[in-house]
C-alpha positions as semicolon CSV with decimal commas, in nm:
position;residue;x (nm);y (nm);z (nm)
1;M;-0,016;-0,009;0,031
2;Q;0,150;0,317;-0,081
3;K;0,088;0,605;0,160
4;P;-0,060;0,951;0,022
5;A;0,196;1,199;-0,073
6;L;0,149;1,572;0,048
7;P;0,087;1,849;-0,191
8;A;0,361;2,089;-0,260
9;N;0,120;2,366;-0,074
10;E;0,020;2,161;0,213
11;Q;0,064;2,415;0,463
12;I;-0,177;2,659;0,300
13;R;-0,400;2,393;0,188
14;L;-0,465;2,316;0,561
15;S;-0,490;2,687;0,639
16;E;-0,749;2,759;0,366
17;L;-0,926;2,439;0,496
18;R;-0,947;2,568;0,858
19;Q;-1,039;2,894;0,801
20;L;-1,340;2,728;0,670
21;A;-1,451;2,564;1,015
22;L;-1,590;2,288;0,894
23;L;-1,435;2,023;1,017
24;H;-1,662;1,816;1,298
25;T;-1,978;2,062;1,229
26;E;-2,318;1,918;1,238
27;P;-2,476;1,788;0,927
28;D;-2,579;2,017;0,678
29;P;-2,874;1,903;0,452
30;N;-2,749;2,134;0,166
31;Y;-2,432;1,883;0,145
32;D;-2,630;1,579;0,207
33;T;-2,860;1,678;-0,096
34;I;-2,574;1,694;-0,305
35;T;-2,423;1,364;-0,207
36;R;-2,799;1,200;-0,239
37;L;-2,775;1,325;-0,593
38;A;-2,421;1,187;-0,660
39;A;-2,524;0,848;-0,526
40;A;-2,885;0,856;-0,771
41;I;-2,709;0,985;-1,085
42;C;-2,409;0,759;-1,057
43;E;-2,594;0,454;-0,945
44;V;-2,361;0,354;-0,642
45;P;-2,427;0,327;-0,289
46;I;-2,204;0,522;-0,140
47;A;-2,158;0,935;-0,215
48;L;-1,921;1,172;0,024
49;V;-1,791;1,482;0,106
50;S;-1,470;1,421;0,213
51;L;-1,198;1,666;0,404
52;I;-0,863;1,612;0,399
53;D;-0,715;1,720;0,697
54;A;-0,346;1,662;0,850
55;D;-0,414;1,332;0,957
56;K;-0,769;1,249;0,917
57;Q;-1,030;1,258;0,657
58;W;-1,358;1,359;0,776
59;F;-1,704;1,351;0,582
60;K;-1,925;1,633;0,599
61;A;-2,149;1,439;0,430
62;K;-2,246;1,069;0,354
63;I;-2,483;0,827;0,245
64;G;-2,453;0,465;0,267
65;W;-2,152;0,496;0,510
66;D;-2,149;0,465;0,853
67;L;-1,764;0,606;0,936
68;C;-1,723;0,945;1,043
69;D;-1,349;0,982;0,937
70;T;-1,082;0,729;0,847
71;A;-0,680;0,792;0,854
72;R;-0,498;0,968;0,588
73;D;-0,254;0,744;0,519
74;I;-0,543;0,494;0,397
75;S;-0,731;0,743;0,237
76;F;-0,821;0,724;-0,132
77;C;-0,978;1,111;-0,142
78;A;-0,601;1,162;-0,013
79;H;-0,455;1,037;-0,346
80;A;-0,753;1,246;-0,545
81;I;-0,637;1,586;-0,421
82;L;-0,308;1,506;-0,572
83;Q;-0,445;1,576;-0,912
84;P;-0,640;1,883;-0,819
85;R;-0,779;1,976;-1,193
86;E;-0,887;1,623;-1,255
87;I;-1,110;1,330;-1,160
88;T;-0,965;1,026;-1,038
89;I;-1,153;0,688;-1,149
90;I;-1,041;0,377;-0,988
91;P;-1,239;0,078;-1,186
92;D;-1,119;-0,172;-0,948
93;S;-0,888;-0,091;-0,661
94;R;-0,763;-0,458;-0,632
95;L;-0,583;-0,430;-0,925
96;D;-0,408;-0,051;-0,823
97;E;-0,054;-0,089;-0,692
98;R;-0,106;0,225;-0,436
99;F;-0,420;0,044;-0,291
100;K;-0,290;-0,327;-0,220
101;G;-0,304;-0,438;0,121
102;N;-0,553;-0,121;0,228
103;P;-0,778;-0,207;0,503
104;L;-1,048;-0,027;0,283
105;L;-1,054;-0,310;0,044
106;T;-1,143;-0,540;0,305
107;S;-1,377;-0,331;0,541
108;D;-1,734;-0,376;0,614
109;Y;-1,796;-0,137;0,323
110;P;-1,481;-0,248;0,046
111;V;-1,395;0,006;-0,190
112;I;-1,348;-0,150;-0,480
113;F;-1,461;0,127;-0,728
114;Y;-1,396;0,470;-0,664
115;A;-1,437;0,855;-0,829
116;G;-1,345;1,147;-0,668
117;V;-1,335;1,501;-0,790
118;P;-1,116;1,762;-0,578
119;L;-1,315;2,041;-0,455
120;L;-1,083;2,338;-0,453
121;S;-1,093;2,685;-0,258
122;K;-1,126;3,013;-0,413
123;T;-0,742;2,994;-0,445
124;G;-0,744;2,607;-0,618
125;N;-0,604;2,465;-0,347
126;P;-0,783;2,109;-0,299
127;I;-0,907;2,060;0,042
128;G;-1,113;1,767;-0,024
129;T;-1,351;1,558;-0,268
130;L;-1,708;1,496;-0,383
131;C;-1,634;1,094;-0,412
132;I;-1,878;0,808;-0,470
133;I;-1,790;0,454;-0,376
134;D;-1,933;0,115;-0,513
135;H;-1,849;-0,276;-0,364
136;K;-1,783;-0,396;-0,706
137;P;-1,585;-0,296;-1,012
138;R;-1,763;-0,068;-1,258
139;N;-1,722;0,228;-1,492
140;L;-1,913;0,583;-1,569
141;S;-2,045;0,690;-1,839
142;E;-1,955;1,070;-1,955
143;A;-2,289;1,185;-1,870
144;Q;-2,219;1,078;-1,515
145;I;-1,893;1,216;-1,488
146;S;-2,005;1,547;-1,596
147;A;-2,255;1,579;-1,364
148;L;-2,019;1,431;-1,078
149;K;-1,823;1,759;-1,158
150;D;-2,122;2,007;-1,168
151;L;-2,240;1,872;-0,844
152;A;-1,849;1,906;-0,699
153;L;-1,874;2,297;-0,834
154;Q;-2,192;2,330;-0,597
155;V;-2,014;2,209;-0,307
156;E;-1,747;2,453;-0,387
157;N;-2,036;2,711;-0,403
158;L;-2,155;2,611;-0,079
159;F;-1,773;2,643;0,076
160;E;-1,776;3,008;-0,071
161;L;-2,074;3,062;0,082
162;R;-1,958;2,990;0,408
163;R;-1,661;3,176;0,413
164;S;-1,841;3,494;0,306
165;N;-2,086;3,427;0,609
166;L;-1,772;3,401;0,854
167;Q;-1,590;3,725;0,725
168;L;-1,961;3,887;0,752
169;Q;-1,986;3,760;1,095
170;E;-1,619;3,875;1,199
171;V;-1,698;4,222;1,059
172;E;-2,041;4,251;1,226
173;Q;-1,846;4,162;1,568
174;L;-1,605;4,435;1,514
175;L;-1,877;4,645;1,418
176;T;-2,055;4,550;1,756
177;K;-1,722;4,618;1,950
178;K;-1,685;4,952;1,781
179;N;-2,037;5,028;1,855
180;E;-2,041;4,931;2,219
181;Q;-1,707;5,148;2,271
182;L;-1,870;5,429;2,110
183;K;-2,193;5,402;2,346
184;K;-1,961;5,378;2,635
185;F;-1,777;5,678;2,520
186;A;-2,075;5,849;2,417
187;G;-2,250;5,792;2,776
188;T;-1,930;5,860;3,011
189;V;-1,860;6,194;2,834
190;S;-2,202;6,303;2,818
191;H;-2,260;6,227;3,195
192;D;-1,937;6,437;3,253
193;M;-2,068;6,715;3,060
194;K;-2,363;6,785;3,232
195;M;-2,258;6,915;3,567
196;P;-1,992;7,137;3,365
197;L;-2,324;7,284;3,213
198;A;-2,512;7,330;3,492
199;N;-2,249;7,527;3,647
200;M;-2,238;7,743;3,336
201;I;-2,605;7,803;3,358
202;V;-2,583;7,883;3,734
203;T;-2,249;8,126;3,666
204;T;-2,435;8,317;3,409
205;D;-2,747;8,393;3,625
206;I;-2,500;8,506;3,902
207;L;-2,305;8,702;3,682
208;R;-2,644;8,858;3,579
209;A;-2,787;8,919;3,900
210;K;-2,473;9,104;4,051
211;Y;-2,312;9,261;3,780
212;A;-2,602;9,385;3,546
213;P;-2,561;9,706;3,636
214;K;-2,189;9,721;3,502
215;L;-2,266;9,574;3,176
216;D;-2,391;9,724;2,847
217;A;-2,658;9,587;2,679
218;Q;-2,430;9,384;2,451
219;G;-2,256;9,225;2,742
220;I;-2,632;9,126;2,847
221;D;-2,665;9,000;2,531
222;Y;-2,367;8,785;2,542
223;L;-2,452;8,643;2,913
224;S;-2,840;8,556;2,741
225;Y;-2,645;8,393;2,431
226;L;-2,395;8,191;2,687
227;K;-2,704;8,056;2,899
228;Q;-2,907;7,976;2,581
229;S;-2,626;7,782;2,408
230;S;-2,599;7,607;2,731
231;F;-2,915;7,525;2,738
232;S;-2,909;7,390;2,369
233;L;-2,605;7,160;2,453
234;S;-2,780;6,982;2,752
235;D;-3,076;6,940;2,518
236;Y;-2,839;6,798;2,295
237;I;-2,688;6,559;2,564
238;D;-3,013;6,489;2,697
239;N;-3,127;6,355;2,347
240;L;-2,773;6,139;2,307
241;L;-2,860;5,976;2,623
242;S;-3,197;5,912;2,536
243;Y;-3,094;5,740;2,202
244;Y;-2,836;5,528;2,369
245;E;-3,103;5,414;2,629
246;S;-3,326;5,362;2,370
247;E;-3,124;5,116;2,153
248;E;-3,076;4,867;2,493
249;L;-3,422;4,912;2,596
250;Q;-3,550;4,576;2,728
251;V;-3,942;4,610;2,750
252;K;-4,017;4,459;3,114
253;N;-4,249;4,660;3,270
254;L;-4,564;4,640;3,096
255;E;-4,897;4,770;3,206
256;K;-5,220;4,848;3,081
257;F;-5,330;5,199;3,020
258;D;-5,563;5,414;2,865
259;L;-5,429;5,591;2,548
260;H;-5,683;5,892;2,562
261;H;-5,558;5,937;2,903
262;L;-5,217;5,935;2,838
263;L;-5,240;6,174;2,538
264;E;-5,387;6,444;2,759
265;E;-5,156;6,410;3,021
266;I;-4,871;6,472;2,741
267;I;-5,053;6,780;2,618
268;D;-5,076;6,937;2,950
269;L;-4,706;6,861;2,984
270;L;-4,648;7,083;2,642
271;K;-4,881;7,313;2,788
272;I;-5,016;7,361;2,397
273;N;-5,176;7,676;2,363
274;E;-5,482;7,835;2,137
275;D;-5,304;7,831;1,837
276;Y;-5,277;7,456;1,774
277;I;-5,622;7,229;1,757
278;I;-5,566;6,849;1,859
279;N;-5,766;6,583;1,735
280;L;-5,757;6,276;1,963
281;P;-5,893;5,945;1,875
282;E;-6,247;5,915;1,844
283;S;-6,245;5,605;2,064
284;G;-6,054;5,519;2,361
285;I;-5,816;5,210;2,362
286;E;-5,679;5,087;2,637
287;L;-5,291;4,945;2,520
288;H;-5,113;4,678;2,709
289;S;-4,747;4,751;2,700
290;S;-4,463;4,975;2,834
291;K;-4,639;5,313;2,923
292;S;-4,265;5,485;2,935
293;A;-4,172;5,384;2,573
294;V;-4,490;5,491;2,421
295;Q;-4,486;5,794;2,602
296;Q;-4,168;5,910;2,491
297;I;-4,231;5,795;2,148
298;L;-4,571;6,017;2,093
299;L;-4,419;6,307;2,307
300;N;-4,117;6,343;2,059
301;L;-4,345;6,315;1,773
302;I;-4,621;6,535;1,882
303;T;-4,356;6,787;2,013
304;N;-4,215;6,765;1,624
305;S;-4,547;6,866;1,513
306;L;-4,550;7,147;1,715
307;K;-4,225;7,271;1,634
308;Y;-4,178;7,226;1,273
309;N;-4,529;7,421;1,179
310;D;-4,591;7,704;0,973
311;K;-4,928;7,755;0,980
312;D;-5,149;8,001;1,182
313;T;-5,287;7,752;1,320
314;G;-5,182;7,453;1,342
315;I;-5,354;7,095;1,345
316;I;-5,247;6,734;1,503
317;T;-5,467;6,450;1,426
318;I;-5,396;6,121;1,642
319;N;-5,555;5,817;1,557
320;C;-5,579;5,477;1,711
321;V;-5,732;5,124;1,596
322;E;-5,600;4,764;1,673
323;D;-5,644;4,415;1,565
324;H;-5,567;4,061;1,720
325;A;-5,194;4,161;1,676
326;Y;-5,123;4,512;1,683
327;Y;-5,218;4,855;1,771
328;Y;-5,167;5,135;1,493
329;I;-5,091;5,458;1,548
330;Q;-5,106;5,736;1,330
331;I;-4,982;6,092;1,393
332;S;-5,038;6,399;1,095
333;D;-4,984;6,715;1,113
334;N;-5,025;7,060;0,867
335;G;-4,675;7,179;0,911
336;K;-4,409;7,232;0,696
337;G;-4,367;6,887;0,551
338;I;-4,061;6,710;0,466
339;A;-3,879;6,721;0,173
340;A;-3,890;6,403;-0,026
341;D;-3,480;6,380;-0,045
342;K;-3,540;6,352;0,332
343;L;-3,777;6,110;0,351
344;D;-3,543;5,795;0,288
345;S;-3,300;5,913;0,595
346;I;-3,539;6,072;0,848
347;F;-3,508;5,768;1,103
348;D;-3,096;5,811;1,050
349;L;-2,892;5,938;1,310
350;F;-2,790;6,289;1,323
351;S;-3,032;6,301;0,997
352;I;-3,199;6,634;0,966
353;A;-3,557;6,719;0,787
354;S;-3,596;7,059;0,834
355;E;-3,285;7,349;0,932
356;T;-3,502;7,550;1,191
357;D;-3,790;7,489;1,386
358;N;-4,032;7,804;1,484
359;K;-3,790;7,975;1,685
360;G;-3,504;7,979;1,439
361;K;-3,361;7,648;1,662
362;K;-3,169;7,375;1,496
363;G;-3,242;7,028;1,524
364;N;-2,993;6,778;1,616
365;G;-3,098;6,470;1,430
366;I;-3,179;6,265;1,731
367;G;-3,518;6,245;1,812
368;L;-3,662;6,032;1,534
369;S;-3,394;5,791;1,573
370;T;-3,470;5,712;1,918
371;V;-3,833;5,718;1,810
372;R;-3,739;5,430;1,613
373;N;-3,557;5,249;1,846
374;L;-3,850;5,263;2,081
375;V;-4,082;5,112;1,817
376;H;-3,851;4,842;1,719
377;S;-3,820;4,761;2,083
378;L;-4,202;4,734;2,099
379;G;-4,180;4,498;1,832
380;G;-4,349;4,746;1,568
381;I;-4,218;4,926;1,283
382;I;-4,234;5,316;1,201
383;S;-4,284;5,514;0,877
384;V;-4,367;5,836;0,744
385;S;-4,556;6,007;0,450
386;S;-4,526;6,385;0,372
387;T;-4,585;6,659;0,107
388;E;-4,365;6,938;0,154
389;G;-4,538;7,238;0,273
390;E;-4,849;7,042;0,353
391;G;-4,782;6,840;0,656
392;A;-4,665;6,485;0,767
393;T;-4,796;6,193;0,875
394;F;-4,618;5,911;1,099
395;D;-4,722;5,577;1,124
396;F;-4,644;5,316;1,376
397;T;-4,685;4,965;1,538
398;I;-4,700;4,848;1,857
399;Q;-4,700;4,457;1,907
400;K;-4,943;4,313;2,090
401;V;-4,852;4,131;2,447
402;S;-5,057;3,875;2,661
403;A;-5,200;3,986;2,983
């Protein structure tokens, strides 16, 4: 019996095999299907997808064969990969000098006929074979050889798909790690900035109260600008913290609450004046969900409708219906609306639909991203439609949960 030689590029070949992380993995129906087809087309009892490791050959898929692996020294496939561009066909192994005395010829599954197509990596290195076996001498027709080669290509495609998926997983893990670092950094910086900002606001008031008689009008304006800027930065930090908290929200505290009552609380909180008409849902609906999350969603959307309304009389209409699985809530207004080229990115972090609000303040593009995260945490989705100059409509769903 001849032991199979090692390919010239053995170390690279082994490295590519192990990068696939296929050895000793669970059965995969995609590979199993290919072995069944190979056995049926070539009319043999055994078909295998064999991977050649340093000391063993291991079978990723098999039909008509109970062994999980064999020593590489007795492997027929280890001989086949020495000719990576050709199919190896052995009509009768008992007549082949390479296999005389090979224990596989006298086992419970004697390998008399063998045909193996090398399975190549993307760089052309053979990492295994798609092979078929019979317990008696035989030959293959040209059509069967062609079909076996085609099936081997499909196995190689599965290899490449797996390799791509593994690379994507690595990238995803790296991005997740970087995102966690960014969240930690943003949270730490935001918290550390809150106290100095509060001190700036208090100090500004002290300066105004103590030194106002000594300051001219321009000095007073500077203090007002400093205080307003401090408040704007404080709001920005609060919104940023809310965004990152909403990304990690796990809805646990579920409760039953009346939507009408919640909306009335929000309207009282916002102190909406007579320049706005708020139309509430015609019929009351009791929700079973996270009240705090729903409240923040509604508060953000209604606040935006107020801030970006340019009409003499602003109108905000809120509707809600339900079915067996979801609550459907809609908030529409007659405000500035959203430009068509902004609609696709409106929920992206730091995306701004309008340069300034009614008071000339510039938004920070965090609120709607927070809303989207909260809606997703409640098992729902959110969308927007708008005609610029006529208003915008936000529709979102909340998944129902059992009591």
